[in-house]
Amino acid sequence: MNERIDAKRLSPRALRRRIDPAELGFETTAQLDTFDAFVGQARATDAIELAARIPHHDFNLFALGPEGTGRHAAVQNLLSEHAARRSVPDEWAYVNNFESPHKPRSLRLPPGTANRLEKAMADLVNDLASEIPAFFESEEYQTQRRTIEEEYGQRQETEMAEFADRARAENIALVRTPMGFMLAAMRDGKVLKPEDYEKLPAEERAEIDEKIVRLQEELAQVMRNAPKLERAGRREVEKLNARTAERVVAARIEEVEAEFAEIEAVVTYLAEARRDLIENAELFLQAAARQKEGPFPEAVRKYHQDSAFDRYAVNVMVAHDDEEGAPVIHEDLPTLDHLTGRIEHVSQMGALLTNFTMIRPGALHRANGGYLVLDARQILREPYAWDALKRCLRSREITITSMAERMSLASTVSLEPEPIPLNVRVVLVGDRLLHALLTHFDSEFAELFKLQADFETEMDNSEEAVVLYSRVFATLAARHDLPALEAGAVALLLEEAMRMSEDTRKLSLRLGDLSEILQEGAHYAEETGRDRITRADIERAVAAREWRASRIEGRMQEAVARGTILIDTEDAKVGQINGLSVIGMNGHRFGRAARITARVRMGSGKLIDIEREVELGGPLHSKGVMILAGYLTGNFALDLPFSLHASLVFEQSYAGVEGDSASSAELYALLSALADLPIAQSLAVTGSVNQLGEVQAIGGVNEKIEGFFKTCRQRGLTGQQGVLIPAANAEHLMLREEVAAAAEEGTFHIVPVSTIDEGIEILTGCTAGARGTDGSYPADSVNGRVEARLREFAEARRAFGLLAQGRPGDGRT
């Protein structure tokens, strides 16, 4: 083993922090009290509490954080607690606007009133549908109607009789024919025949003709008066009908008015309904006539379901019967219709018809007076839904607009329901990126959503936190009706929480993932007939989760084992090193080794990042490569121009490369190529570097180490293999047991380094070297060899420059 590795490698205990089950203070979680609060989320819960309490309307909330941190559960539970202490909000209904039917009126009703009003109006219609026809069929009504009809009929007959008498007095007869009435001359009380009339003297015929013309004008006047009398008679009948209907309607509607006398809006509506009922009493008579043709007896029929009586219906939008507190509504599919409501239509004879009874409520209606919880990403995906929500929050009223109207796809006449005043607290649940994008690109967002509940992803790992987490696991087991956990199972879950946080000083707050592991472990315990969840069950669950998600990782390891992807784990080579990267796919992260090579020659000071040149390198990776040039120019041949041409590449990389975690490995490869010293291929490297040569912490250190370990294990562990990591990452290590066991056996090593000099010594087995009092590095050190090589390049470049100018060199080489 390399002596430097042996001196600096981490002890097996440092590779995985273990929790002793005996120190937890319980045997199983059945001995623990449950913990219903939200551990580690004080900042977020304070924001939710404020949003639930504050009365000002623009203090809506955005709950932001990654999946699995309990955002939805915290929002739902905390809002429900506050909602239970609030009063039940008012109810809302739409009723007919009798003057403008296309503009239905909204009614604000006290809690528990809307359904009663709906039933009262339905009963009113049903009762009137029986009582009005009965009154109109009564003997009293029929007698009064016959009297009116006889009176006006007699008046018309009297006028005709008086005219006939006047004509007869002038020897002119009024004759009824199939074509109507006509006048004819009389003699001795008999109508003259045409031939007898022609025999009369001309003077007498002229006198008769003159009488007939005059009397025809009088007859025409009498005939013109007949329709007037008929109309007058009809009006009298209508008045009789109105008086009769009013007697029935007034008696019945007064009962309804008495029930809702304290609600001014209802009293006003009932007054309008009374006038319309009286004016349209014939609707009930027509319904009664249709009923006689139907199959059911009259007492069975529910007349309020007849579309003819929709005008008197009450369309309940929101009712809170038998409810306590304010509503908390979670809308899973926040489309425009589901959010603000919709107006339905029915097809009849090829036309689309609608009325106010076809108005349907949306989530804003149901949440009015309470809280509405929405998934931010979902509402932004739905066309026009986000704009509609903002419009309603700005105007503080709910206006129903269909998608067809917004897109100008419908030109039919539709309804314009009266907007309903809105008083709701909206809570959006989303991730941090979405919150940042809305804040940056939507100028109205910050005004409407003044509060943010930022959920933590981790908390400090302390004794108090361990106790709280143990109670949380007990709560999860009780909530999902799972067996109790043994102390060993709890200890392993806590260790898994440390691994998820990538820091042994922290515990992950991704309780969703931990709950899934717990439930899967409970399944394995129940399969084997145990009434407790053991450490072995949790170990099996963790291993099974990784196995299910590791198909791509397995294929990559297979490609390395078969030599398709070239990775060396033995010998030493110049300008070649094993870098490490992390790949995330479908929620599973794994590490893989990548060969990094460097080639150097004299040049004009250009350091070529091949990944960047072909646009496969991201900006952070390119930044890391440019830092290497800063390190070289700041540490070597300071008195000469930087005359290096170098190229760096991730071999067999066919996708994008991003991040600077391989910059230290790239620098090691460059130093190896410049010093012409081979690097041990049994070691892999991760860590970023700054211009001062300090190795900096990176992410995914556990996955990177485990990825290279699997590669080495496939080929056989030799005791020389290991990984160089930044010293700052040492406290982030929570490696799997198999890696820790190999380290304990001395077959795999984890070596922390703080500087490039430390790392290059371990990789090459050669002293890095420091500048002496004369300002130069030792000639046989790595840094000395690098500086000498760079000086050679500078001198060679100078010589070429002189040759290009036609001047001989000064003898220096």
Short mmCIF file of C-alpha atoms in Angstrom, two decimals, residues 237-693:
data_model
loop_
_atom_site.label_atom_id
_atom_site.label_comp_id
_atom_site.label_asym_id
_atom_site.label_seq_id
_atom_site.Cartn_x
_atom_site.Cartn_y
_atom_site.Cartn_z
CA VAL A 237 -111.36 37.17 -17.79
CA GLU A 238 -107.64 37.87 -17.38
CA LYS A 239 -108.40 40.09 -14.42
CA LEU A 240 -110.52 37.36 -12.99
CA ASN A 241 -107.70 34.87 -13.60
CA ALA A 242 -105.20 37.22 -11.94
CA ARG A 243 -107.48 37.71 -8.91
CA THR A 244 -108.00 34.00 -8.68
CA ALA A 245 -104.27 33.21 -9.08
CA GLU A 246 -103.38 35.93 -6.61
CA ARG A 247 -105.66 34.41 -4.01
CA VAL A 248 -103.88 31.06 -4.39
CA VAL A 249 -100.34 32.41 -4.81
CA ALA A 250 -100.55 34.99 -2.04
CA ALA A 251 -101.75 32.49 0.52
CA ARG A 252 -99.05 29.98 -0.33
CA ILE A 253 -96.13 32.35 -0.86
CA GLU A 254 -96.84 34.15 2.40
CA GLU A 255 -95.95 30.91 4.14
CA VAL A 256 -92.56 30.92 2.41
CA GLU A 257 -92.04 34.60 3.19
CA ALA A 258 -92.75 33.95 6.85
CA GLU A 259 -90.06 31.24 6.92
CA PHE A 260 -87.40 33.58 5.45
CA ALA A 261 -88.72 36.92 6.73
CA GLU A 262 -85.36 37.91 8.28
CA ILE A 263 -83.43 37.57 5.01
CA GLU A 264 -83.99 40.72 2.98
CA ALA A 265 -82.60 39.29 -0.26
CA VAL A 266 -85.01 36.34 -0.08
CA VAL A 267 -88.00 38.59 0.70
CA THR A 268 -87.16 40.75 -2.32
CA TYR A 269 -86.82 37.69 -4.54
CA LEU A 270 -90.13 36.22 -3.31
CA ALA A 271 -91.91 39.49 -4.11
CA GLU A 272 -90.65 39.29 -7.68
CA ALA A 273 -91.55 35.62 -7.88
CA ARG A 274 -95.09 36.40 -6.63
CA ARG A 275 -95.69 38.86 -9.48
CA ASP A 276 -94.33 36.42 -12.06
CA LEU A 277 -96.38 33.52 -10.69
CA ILE A 278 -99.56 35.55 -10.97
CA GLU A 279 -98.70 36.72 -14.50
CA ASN A 280 -97.88 33.19 -15.65
CA ALA A 281 -100.60 31.18 -13.92
CA GLU A 282 -101.39 29.54 -17.27
CA LEU A 283 -98.15 27.54 -16.94
CA PHE A 284 -99.80 25.58 -14.14
CA LEU A 285 -102.97 25.09 -16.14
CA GLN A 286 -100.97 23.78 -19.11
CA ALA A 287 -99.03 21.46 -16.81
CA ALA A 288 -102.30 20.15 -15.38
CA ALA A 289 -103.60 19.53 -18.89
CA ARG A 290 -100.45 17.56 -19.75
CA GLN A 291 -100.72 15.62 -16.51
CA LYS A 292 -104.13 14.26 -17.48
CA GLU A 293 -102.42 12.62 -20.44
CA GLY A 294 -99.62 11.11 -18.34
CA PRO A 295 -99.36 7.63 -16.82
CA PHE A 296 -99.14 8.68 -13.16
CA PRO A 297 -101.79 10.12 -10.86
CA GLU A 298 -101.57 13.82 -10.22
CA ALA A 299 -100.49 13.45 -6.57
CA VAL A 300 -97.35 11.55 -7.61
CA ARG A 301 -95.94 14.07 -10.05
CA LYS A 302 -93.13 16.46 -9.03
CA TYR A 303 -93.97 19.54 -11.02
CA HIS A 304 -90.84 21.44 -9.98
CA GLN A 305 -88.81 19.06 -12.16
CA ASP A 306 -90.70 20.23 -15.24
CA SER A 307 -88.48 22.55 -17.28
CA ALA A 308 -91.42 24.94 -17.62
CA PHE A 309 -91.02 25.78 -13.93
CA ASP A 310 -87.22 26.23 -13.97
CA ARG A 311 -87.85 29.95 -13.74
CA TYR A 312 -88.89 29.48 -10.11
CA ALA A 313 -86.07 27.11 -9.12
CA VAL A 314 -83.21 27.92 -6.74
CA ASN A 315 -79.80 26.80 -8.02
CA VAL A 316 -77.75 26.18 -4.88
CA MET A 317 -74.08 26.90 -5.60
CA VAL A 318 -72.70 26.40 -2.10
CA ALA A 319 -74.41 24.94 0.98
CA HIS A 320 -72.95 24.19 4.39
CA ASP A 321 -75.63 22.05 6.00
CA ASP A 322 -74.34 20.18 9.07
CA GLU A 323 -70.86 21.64 8.55
CA GLU A 324 -68.67 23.26 11.16
CA GLY A 325 -66.01 25.86 10.53
CA ALA A 326 -64.70 27.26 7.27
CA PRO A 327 -64.08 25.01 4.23
CA VAL A 328 -60.63 23.77 3.19
CA ILE A 329 -60.82 22.75 -0.46
CA HIS A 330 -58.06 20.97 -2.37
CA GLU A 331 -58.62 21.05 -6.14
CA ASP A 332 -56.60 18.32 -7.86
CA LEU A 333 -57.57 19.35 -11.41
CA PRO A 334 -57.67 23.16 -11.49
CA THR A 335 -59.01 23.71 -15.00
CA LEU A 336 -60.79 26.95 -15.81
CA ASP A 337 -64.21 25.29 -15.38
CA HIS A 338 -63.24 23.49 -12.18
CA LEU A 339 -61.84 26.70 -10.74
CA THR A 340 -64.42 29.39 -11.54
CA GLY A 341 -67.43 27.24 -12.42
CA ARG A 342 -69.16 26.62 -15.72
CA ILE A 343 -72.43 27.05 -17.57
CA GLU A 344 -73.77 23.83 -19.03
CA HIS A 345 -75.94 23.51 -22.13
CA VAL A 346 -78.42 20.95 -23.44
CA SER A 347 -79.04 20.14 -27.06
CA GLN A 348 -82.63 20.56 -28.17
CA MET A 349 -83.77 20.42 -31.79
CA GLY A 350 -80.22 21.10 -32.94
CA ALA A 351 -79.75 24.13 -30.71
CA LEU A 352 -77.80 24.54 -27.49
CA LEU A 353 -79.99 25.88 -24.70
CA THR A 354 -79.20 26.90 -21.17
CA ASN A 355 -80.63 28.70 -18.17
CA PHE A 356 -79.51 29.68 -14.70
CA THR A 357 -80.21 26.21 -13.27
CA MET A 358 -77.32 24.90 -15.38
CA ILE A 359 -74.71 27.07 -13.67
CA ARG A 360 -72.26 24.80 -11.84
CA PRO A 361 -69.93 25.92 -9.02
CA GLY A 362 -66.13 25.80 -9.11
CA ALA A 363 -63.50 25.37 -6.43
CA LEU A 364 -63.54 29.10 -5.68
CA HIS A 365 -67.25 28.90 -4.88
CA ARG A 366 -66.79 25.91 -2.58
CA ALA A 367 -63.78 27.50 -0.84
CA ASN A 368 -65.38 30.95 -0.50
CA GLY A 369 -65.07 32.07 3.10
CA GLY A 370 -62.28 29.55 3.73
CA TYR A 371 -59.14 28.18 2.10
CA LEU A 372 -58.29 26.86 -1.36
CA VAL A 373 -55.20 24.67 -1.88
CA LEU A 374 -53.85 24.26 -5.42
CA ASP A 375 -50.83 22.61 -6.99
CA ALA A 376 -48.91 25.46 -8.64
CA ARG A 377 -47.58 23.39 -11.53
CA GLN A 378 -51.03 21.96 -12.28
CA ILE A 379 -52.79 25.31 -12.48
CA LEU A 380 -50.08 26.76 -14.70
CA ARG A 381 -50.53 23.85 -17.11
CA GLU A 382 -54.26 24.50 -17.56
CA PRO A 383 -55.16 27.09 -20.25
CA TYR A 384 -56.51 30.36 -18.84
CA ALA A 385 -56.79 28.93 -15.30
CA TRP A 386 -53.91 30.99 -13.85
CA ASP A 387 -55.21 34.21 -15.42
CA ALA A 388 -58.72 33.48 -14.14
CA LEU A 389 -57.44 32.90 -10.60
CA LYS A 390 -55.50 36.16 -10.59
CA ARG A 391 -58.47 38.05 -12.02
CA CYS A 392 -60.77 36.72 -9.30
CA LEU A 393 -58.25 37.54 -6.56
CA ARG A 394 -57.76 41.06 -7.91
CA SER A 395 -61.45 41.85 -8.31
CA ARG A 396 -62.43 39.84 -5.21
CA GLU A 397 -65.38 38.32 -7.03
CA ILE A 398 -66.03 35.14 -8.99
CA THR A 399 -66.95 35.71 -12.62
CA ILE A 400 -67.87 32.64 -14.66
CA THR A 401 -66.34 32.68 -18.13
CA SER A 402 -66.24 29.63 -20.40
CA MET A 403 -63.19 28.50 -22.35
CA ALA A 404 -65.18 28.89 -25.58
CA GLU A 405 -65.82 32.56 -24.81
CA ARG A 406 -62.18 33.21 -23.94
CA MET A 407 -61.05 31.63 -27.22
CA SER A 408 -63.89 33.24 -29.24
CA LEU A 409 -65.11 29.83 -30.35
CA ALA A 410 -68.77 30.38 -29.40
CA SER A 411 -71.03 33.11 -30.74
CA THR A 412 -74.29 31.90 -29.17
CA VAL A 413 -76.09 33.99 -26.58
CA SER A 414 -75.18 32.75 -23.15
CA LEU A 415 -75.79 33.74 -19.56
CA GLU A 416 -74.09 36.53 -17.65
CA PRO A 417 -74.44 35.44 -14.02
CA GLU A 418 -74.05 38.13 -11.42
CA PRO A 419 -70.51 37.82 -9.94
CA ILE A 420 -70.30 36.41 -6.43
CA PRO A 421 -68.12 38.33 -3.93
CA LEU A 422 -64.96 36.36 -3.10
CA ASN A 423 -63.28 36.04 0.29
CA VAL A 424 -60.77 33.18 0.15
CA ARG A 425 -57.20 32.44 1.11
CA VAL A 426 -55.39 30.66 -1.73
CA VAL A 427 -52.40 28.43 -1.01
CA LEU A 428 -50.21 27.29 -3.91
CA VAL A 429 -47.91 24.31 -3.40
CA GLY A 430 -44.86 24.06 -5.67
CA ASP A 431 -41.10 23.87 -5.84
CA ARG A 432 -38.53 26.61 -5.39
CA LEU A 433 -37.74 26.94 -9.09
CA LEU A 434 -41.38 27.56 -9.93
CA HIS A 435 -41.65 30.19 -7.19
CA ALA A 436 -38.55 31.94 -8.51
CA LEU A 437 -39.85 31.92 -12.09
CA LEU A 438 -43.23 33.34 -11.08
CA THR A 439 -41.57 36.04 -8.99
CA HIS A 440 -39.31 37.02 -11.89
CA PHE A 441 -41.69 36.81 -14.84
CA ASP A 442 -45.16 37.52 -13.39
CA SER A 443 -45.42 41.07 -12.08
CA GLU A 444 -48.73 40.37 -10.32
CA PHE A 445 -47.54 37.29 -8.44
CA ALA A 446 -45.73 39.09 -5.63
CA GLU A 447 -48.73 41.37 -5.05
CA LEU A 448 -51.24 38.55 -4.80
CA PHE A 449 -49.03 36.03 -2.95
CA LYS A 450 -47.25 38.04 -0.31
CA LEU A 451 -46.32 35.08 1.89
CA GLN A 452 -44.07 32.10 1.28
CA ALA A 453 -43.72 28.95 3.38
CA ASP A 454 -40.23 27.71 2.60
CA PHE A 455 -39.92 24.07 3.67
CA GLU A 456 -36.55 22.91 4.94
CA THR A 457 -34.97 19.80 3.47
CA GLU A 458 -32.89 18.97 6.53
CA MET A 459 -32.45 19.74 10.21
CA ASP A 460 -29.59 19.58 12.71
CA ASN A 461 -28.71 16.10 13.89
CA SER A 462 -28.94 16.44 17.67
CA GLU A 463 -30.10 14.28 20.56
CA GLU A 464 -33.37 16.18 20.63
CA ALA A 465 -33.81 15.64 16.87
CA VAL A 466 -33.19 11.89 17.26
CA VAL A 467 -35.90 11.71 19.93
CA LEU A 468 -38.34 13.67 17.78
CA TYR A 469 -37.61 11.52 14.73
CA SER A 470 -38.19 8.36 16.74
CA ARG A 471 -41.62 9.70 17.72
CA VAL A 472 -42.28 10.66 14.10
CA PHE A 473 -41.60 7.07 13.01
CA ALA A 474 -43.94 5.88 15.76
CA THR A 475 -46.59 8.30 14.42
CA LEU A 476 -46.14 7.11 10.82
CA ALA A 477 -46.48 3.49 11.93
CA ALA A 478 -49.68 4.28 13.82
CA ARG A 479 -51.10 6.41 11.00
CA HIS A 480 -50.60 3.65 8.41
CA ASP A 481 -51.63 0.86 10.82
CA LEU A 482 -48.16 -0.73 10.71
CA PRO A 483 -46.38 -2.87 13.32
CA ALA A 484 -44.15 -1.14 15.85
CA LEU A 485 -40.49 -0.61 14.95
CA GLU A 486 -37.66 -2.09 16.95
CA ALA A 487 -34.95 0.29 18.06
CA GLY A 488 -32.58 -1.17 15.46
CA ALA A 489 -35.04 -0.35 12.67
CA VAL A 490 -35.37 3.22 13.94
CA ALA A 491 -31.57 3.54 14.10
CA LEU A 492 -31.23 2.46 10.47
CA LEU A 493 -33.95 4.90 9.36
CA LEU A 494 -32.09 7.68 11.15
CA GLU A 495 -28.89 6.67 9.38
CA GLU A 496 -30.78 6.70 6.09
CA ALA A 497 -32.01 10.22 6.94
CA MET A 498 -28.38 11.30 7.38
CA ARG A 499 -27.46 9.78 4.02
CA MET A 500 -30.35 11.53 2.29
CA SER A 501 -29.16 14.87 3.68
CA GLU A 502 -25.57 14.11 2.50
CA ASP A 503 -24.34 15.31 5.88
CA THR A 504 -23.81 13.38 9.11
CA ARG A 505 -24.59 16.56 11.05
CA LYS A 506 -28.02 16.80 9.46
CA LEU A 507 -31.17 14.71 9.17
CA SER A 508 -33.21 14.77 5.98
CA LEU A 509 -36.74 16.10 6.25
CA ARG A 510 -37.90 14.15 3.19
CA LEU A 511 -40.33 12.24 5.36
CA GLY A 512 -42.18 11.01 2.30
CA ASP A 513 -39.22 8.87 1.22
CA LEU A 514 -38.59 7.64 4.76
CA SER A 515 -42.28 6.75 5.11
CA GLU A 516 -42.11 4.69 1.91
CA ILE A 517 -39.09 2.76 3.25
CA LEU A 518 -40.95 2.22 6.52
CA GLN A 519 -44.06 0.90 4.79
CA GLU A 520 -42.05 -1.43 2.56
CA GLY A 521 -40.15 -2.72 5.60
CA ALA A 522 -43.47 -3.33 7.36
CA HIS A 523 -44.60 -5.37 4.36
CA TYR A 524 -41.54 -7.61 4.61
CA ALA A 525 -42.07 -8.02 8.35
CA GLU A 526 -45.69 -9.04 7.86
CA GLU A 527 -44.70 -11.46 5.09
CA THR A 528 -42.45 -13.29 7.50
CA GLY A 529 -45.08 -13.30 10.24
CA ARG A 530 -43.33 -10.88 12.60
CA ASP A 531 -45.31 -8.41 14.67
CA ARG A 532 -42.38 -5.96 14.75
CA ILE A 533 -40.35 -4.19 12.08
CA THR A 534 -36.70 -5.13 12.49
CA ARG A 535 -33.47 -3.62 11.21
CA ALA A 536 -33.25 -6.46 8.69
CA ASP A 537 -36.65 -5.44 7.25
CA ILE A 538 -35.49 -1.85 6.76
CA GLU A 539 -32.20 -3.04 5.24
CA ARG A 540 -34.15 -5.19 2.82
CA ALA A 541 -36.43 -2.29 1.89
CA VAL A 542 -33.49 0.05 1.23
CA ALA A 543 -31.69 -2.56 -0.86
CA ALA A 544 -34.85 -3.40 -2.81
CA ARG A 545 -35.50 0.26 -3.61
CA GLU A 546 -32.00 0.66 -5.00
CA TRP A 547 -32.21 -2.58 -6.94
CA ARG A 548 -35.48 -1.62 -8.63
CA ALA A 549 -34.06 1.72 -9.75
CA SER A 550 -30.57 0.55 -10.77
CA ARG A 551 -31.11 -0.90 -14.24
CA ILE A 552 -29.14 1.84 -16.01
CA GLU A 553 -26.42 1.74 -13.35
CA GLY A 554 -26.10 -2.00 -13.85
CA ARG A 555 -25.77 -1.61 -17.61
CA MET A 556 -23.01 0.96 -17.18
CA GLN A 557 -21.11 -1.24 -14.73
CA GLU A 558 -21.48 -4.13 -17.17
CA ALA A 559 -20.05 -2.00 -19.98
CA VAL A 560 -17.00 -1.23 -17.81
CA ALA A 561 -16.56 -4.87 -16.84
CA ARG A 562 -16.65 -5.97 -20.48
CA GLY A 563 -14.21 -3.29 -21.57
CA THR A 564 -16.70 -1.39 -23.67
CA ILE A 565 -16.11 1.64 -21.48
CA LEU A 566 -12.38 1.95 -20.77
CA ILE A 567 -11.55 2.35 -17.09
CA ASP A 568 -8.22 1.25 -15.59
CA THR A 569 -8.04 0.16 -11.96
CA GLU A 570 -4.41 -1.01 -11.95
CA ASP A 571 -0.98 0.24 -13.04
CA ALA A 572 -0.07 3.89 -13.58
CA LYS A 573 -0.25 6.16 -16.64
CA VAL A 574 0.87 9.64 -17.59
CA GLY A 575 -1.80 12.27 -18.20
CA GLN A 576 -4.64 9.89 -17.38
CA ILE A 577 -6.88 9.78 -14.29
CA ASN A 578 -10.20 8.35 -13.12
CA GLY A 579 -12.71 11.12 -12.52
CA LEU A 580 -16.08 10.58 -10.85
CA SER A 581 -19.53 11.90 -11.66
CA VAL A 582 -23.08 11.42 -10.46
CA ILE A 583 -26.04 10.56 -12.66
CA GLY A 584 -29.60 11.13 -11.48
CA MET A 585 -32.40 9.22 -13.16
CA ASN A 586 -36.00 8.60 -12.03
CA GLY A 587 -35.20 9.63 -8.47
CA HIS A 588 -32.18 7.32 -8.25
CA ARG A 589 -28.63 8.68 -8.11
CA PHE A 590 -25.51 6.67 -8.75
CA GLY A 591 -21.84 7.33 -9.35
CA ARG A 592 -19.68 6.27 -12.27
CA ALA A 593 -16.03 6.55 -13.17
CA ALA A 594 -14.91 8.43 -16.28
CA ARG A 595 -11.47 8.44 -17.82
CA ILE A 596 -10.01 11.94 -18.09
CA THR A 597 -6.92 12.51 -20.23
CA ALA A 598 -4.63 15.49 -20.76
CA ARG A 599 -2.15 16.20 -23.55
CA VAL A 600 0.38 19.06 -23.50
CA ARG A 601 2.80 20.75 -25.90
CA MET A 602 4.28 24.14 -26.59
CA GLY A 603 1.73 26.77 -27.51
CA SER A 604 0.41 30.25 -26.93
CA GLY A 605 -1.06 29.64 -23.51
CA LYS A 606 -4.30 28.03 -24.60
CA LEU A 607 -6.01 25.44 -22.46
CA ILE A 608 -8.56 23.61 -24.59
CA ASP A 609 -11.62 22.07 -22.98
CA ILE A 610 -12.79 19.65 -25.67
CA GLU A 611 -16.18 19.28 -24.01
CA ARG A 612 -16.73 23.03 -24.32
CA GLU A 613 -15.42 23.19 -27.88
CA VAL A 614 -18.05 20.69 -29.05
CA GLU A 615 -20.72 22.29 -26.83
CA LEU A 616 -21.04 19.29 -24.51
CA GLY A 617 -19.66 21.16 -21.50
CA GLY A 618 -21.85 23.38 -19.35
CA PRO A 619 -20.81 26.80 -18.03
CA LEU A 620 -19.82 25.50 -14.59
CA HIS A 621 -17.57 22.85 -16.11
CA SER A 622 -15.99 25.42 -18.39
CA LYS A 623 -15.42 27.70 -15.42
CA GLY A 624 -13.61 24.87 -13.63
CA VAL A 625 -11.30 24.33 -16.60
CA MET A 626 -10.49 28.03 -16.81
CA ILE A 627 -9.55 27.97 -13.12
CA LEU A 628 -6.86 25.43 -13.99
CA ALA A 629 -5.18 27.97 -16.25
CA GLY A 630 -5.25 30.44 -13.38
CA TYR A 631 -3.62 27.90 -11.08
CA LEU A 632 -0.85 27.10 -13.59
CA THR A 633 -0.07 30.71 -14.47
CA GLY A 634 -0.06 31.72 -10.82
CA ASN A 635 2.28 28.95 -9.62
CA PHE A 636 4.80 28.15 -12.37
CA ALA A 637 7.34 30.08 -14.50
CA LEU A 638 6.10 33.41 -13.28
CA ASP A 639 8.82 35.31 -15.13
CA LEU A 640 8.01 33.84 -18.53
CA PRO A 641 4.99 33.94 -20.84
CA PHE A 642 2.56 31.09 -20.38
CA SER A 643 3.44 28.99 -23.43
CA LEU A 644 1.32 25.89 -23.00
CA HIS A 645 -1.10 24.27 -25.38
CA ALA A 646 -3.12 21.62 -23.51
CA SER A 647 -6.25 19.66 -24.19
CA LEU A 648 -8.56 18.02 -21.65
CA VAL A 649 -11.34 15.56 -22.37
CA PHE A 650 -13.73 13.15 -20.71
CA GLU A 651 -13.15 10.03 -22.79
CA GLN A 652 -16.19 8.16 -24.10
CA SER A 653 -18.50 10.95 -22.98
CA TYR A 654 -21.44 11.32 -25.36
CA ALA A 655 -23.71 13.54 -23.32
CA GLY A 656 -23.42 16.90 -21.64
CA VAL A 657 -20.91 17.46 -18.84
CA GLU A 658 -21.77 20.00 -16.17
CA GLY A 659 -20.35 20.99 -12.79
CA ASP A 660 -16.83 21.60 -11.54
CA SER A 661 -16.46 18.55 -9.30
CA ALA A 662 -13.92 17.01 -11.73
CA SER A 663 -11.69 20.10 -11.92
CA SER A 664 -9.18 18.72 -9.41
CA ALA A 665 -8.95 15.47 -11.40
CA GLU A 666 -8.36 17.48 -14.59
CA LEU A 667 -5.62 19.45 -12.87
CA TYR A 668 -3.96 16.26 -11.64
CA ALA A 669 -3.98 14.93 -15.22
CA LEU A 670 -2.43 18.17 -16.49
CA LEU A 671 0.30 18.12 -13.83
CA SER A 672 1.01 14.45 -14.62
CA ALA A 673 1.35 15.24 -18.34
CA LEU A 674 3.60 18.25 -17.68
CA ALA A 675 5.76 16.45 -15.12
CA ASP A 676 5.76 13.24 -17.17
CA LEU A 677 4.90 11.31 -14.00
CA PRO A 678 2.37 8.46 -14.10
CA ILE A 679 -0.78 8.52 -11.97
CA ALA A 680 -1.94 5.42 -10.14
CA GLN A 681 -5.03 4.14 -11.96
CA SER A 682 -6.17 2.27 -8.85
CA LEU A 683 -7.34 5.59 -7.47
CA ALA A 684 -10.23 7.81 -8.51
CA VAL A 685 -10.59 11.49 -7.72
CA THR A 686 -13.41 13.92 -7.04
CA GLY A 687 -13.40 17.52 -5.87
CA SER A 688 -13.32 21.01 -7.30
CA VAL A 689 -10.32 23.32 -7.06
CA ASN A 690 -9.72 27.04 -6.83
CA GLN A 691 -6.87 29.12 -8.26
CA LEU A 692 -4.96 28.75 -5.02
CA GLY A 693 -4.85 24.99 -5.34
#
